[in-house]
Amino acid sequence: MLVLVINSGSSSLKYQVRDVAQGSVLTEGLIERIGVGNGGGGDGEIEGPRDHAEALELVDAAIHRELGDQEVAAVGHRVVHGGERFAEPVLIDNEITRAIERLNPLAPLHNPANVLGIRAITRKWPQMPQVAVFDTAFHRTLPEHAWRYAVPEELYTNHGIRRYGFHGTSHEYVGRRAAALLEIPEAEFDAVIAHLGNGASVTAIQGGHSVDTSMGFTPLEGLVMGTRSGDLDPSILVFLGRAGWTPEDVDSMLNRDSGLKGLAGNNDMRSVVEASEAGDAKASMALAVASYRLAKYIGGYHVAVGGAKALVFTAGIGENSHQFRSLVAGRLGALGIELDAGLNAARSREPRVISTASSAIPVLVVPTDEERAIAEATAAVVSG
Ligand code: AMP
């Protein structure tokens, strides 16, 4: 079955056509600058559509060029927010589309764009089965003591203010692959999964289910990220408000100017590691803050799951930065965790163990593949 995976942003549309049985990518691309006029243009990019419908025409043309008369059987959408309703991928109809739209206030940058993508497909291919795969769904199993904020009840009942968690598709996929690699049945798999990309979150998995995760009401909570602050004292926001900062100023500072960028002046882990190795004290401090914060979460989640059977690294930094993995593991000696320097430094695209034989629990690197997970979930829903 060929599945078209769509990640629809407000001004971009990322797509991939996957052969689900083969696990292969047949073609992929990125349409940018939707509705914002023409831009510079890079290799392989198609630019300048007026809206998502026009962007979809470009995708359709590109797919036909690449695949000839092979037919796409279903479309899988990455949808950021599934609120409290969606715990599983679902077949999309008008009611589901409206339900996703009703969640717009919880993800104002993402859900409206996801809905634009869904509606564009509905208009172009009315008979095409479409499936929504939610970033939050895997975390619907969080117990209430993990998702509650200690604030007055009405914030939850009137505004939906609670912890939702994100990156669920990746955490679930990586957890499943890690369990398979270790030959532990999923239902018995207790682990800590660290998804470390430009956005970063860590999840506690117990019996194959998410029981805690570091992102909360929005993807801002938790770890130090490329440009996001992660955890901080909420009073800082009040303080800044009194000092004349607008909500937009604060939002932009916390989401775009903080994290590695705020600490080291650069949001790219590779550059920060290089700067640190060249003696840049700010870069070294940024790495120390980020690795310390993550190590605290890992320790906490080890407790939350009653003793993890594995620690798993994934995403851009987790898969590629042996330096950052080593910094984190270096703070986990109290858990008996010990990396094998050679295995940690080796480069590979395969899921693998990077800890020593005497490490108290295995440490793994498992490449994530959200598009693959979305394609598989879509095929599963469509074929019932
Ligand atoms: P992602 O959002 O998953 O694409 O991850 C982006 C992050 O991964 C950036 O901070 C990159 O610097 C980091 N990254 C990608 N490749 C490498 C690498 N080879 N070494 C260190 N960090 C890397």
Coordinates of N, CA and C and ligand atoms in Angstrom, one line a residue, residues 195-199 226 260 267-271 273 315-318 320-323 347 368, ligand 1:
H195 N 14.1 11.9 23.1 CA 14.0 12.4 21.8 C 14.6 13.8 21.8
L196 N 15.9 13.9 21.2 CA 16.6 15.1 21.3 C 16.9 15.7 19.9
G197 N 16.0 16.5 19.5 CA 16.2 17.2 18.2 C 16.2 18.7 18.5
N198 N 15.8 19.5 17.5 CA 15.7 20.9 17.8 C 14.7 21.2 18.9
G199 N 13.6 20.5 18.8 CA 12.7 20.3 19.9 C 13.1 19.0 20.6
G226 N 16.8 23.7 21.2 CA 17.6 24.5 20.3 C 17.4 26.0 20.6
L260 N 19.7 26.5 23.8 CA 21.1 26.6 23.4 C 21.4 28.0 22.8
N267 N 21.8 27.7 18.0 CA 20.8 26.7 18.4 C 21.2 25.3 17.8
D268 N 22.3 25.2 17.1 CA 22.7 23.9 16.5 C 23.7 23.2 17.4
M269 N 23.3 22.0 17.8 CA 24.2 21.2 18.7 C 25.6 21.0 18.2
R270 N 25.7 20.7 16.9 CA 27.0 20.5 16.3 C 27.9 21.7 16.5
S271 N 27.4 22.9 16.3 CA 28.2 24.1 16.4 C 28.5 24.3 17.9
V273 N 28.8 22.1 20.3 CA 29.9 21.1 20.7 C 31.2 21.5 20.1
A315 N 16.5 11.0 17.6 CA 16.4 12.3 16.9 C 17.8 12.9 16.7
G316 N 17.8 14.0 16.0 CA 19.1 14.6 15.5 C 20.3 14.5 16.5
I317 N 20.1 15.0 17.7 CA 21.2 15.1 18.7 C 21.3 13.7 19.3
G318 N 20.2 13.1 19.6 CA 20.3 11.7 20.3 C 20.9 10.7 19.4
N320 N 23.0 11.4 16.8 CA 24.3 11.8 16.1 C 25.4 12.3 17.1
S321 N 25.0 12.9 18.2 CA 26.0 13.6 19.0 C 26.5 12.7 20.1
H322 N 27.6 11.9 19.8 CA 28.2 11.1 20.9 C 28.7 11.9 22.0
Q323 N 29.1 13.1 21.7 CA 29.6 14.0 22.8 C 28.5 14.3 23.8
R347 N 29.6 5.3 14.2 CA 28.5 5.9 13.4 C 27.7 4.8 12.8
T368 N 14.8 7.6 14.9 CA 13.4 7.7 14.8 C 13.0 7.9 13.3
Ligands
AMP1 P1 16.3 17.3 14.5 O1 15.3 18.3 15.0 O2 15.9 15.9 15.0 O3 16.5 17.3 13.0 O4 17.7 17.6 15.2 C1 18.4 18.8 15.0 C2 19.6 18.8 15.9 O5 20.4 17.7 15.7 C3 20.5 20.0 15.7 O6 20.8 20.6 17.0 C4 21.7 19.5 15.1 O7 22.8 20.2 15.4 C5 21.7 18.1 15.7 N1 22.6 17.2 14.9 C6 22.3 16.7 13.6 N2 23.4 16.0 13.2 C7 24.3 16.1 14.1 C8 25.6 15.5 14.3 N3 26.2 14.8 13.3 N4 26.3 15.8 15.4 C9 25.7 16.5 16.4 N5 24.5 17.0 16.3 C10 23.8 16.8 15.2

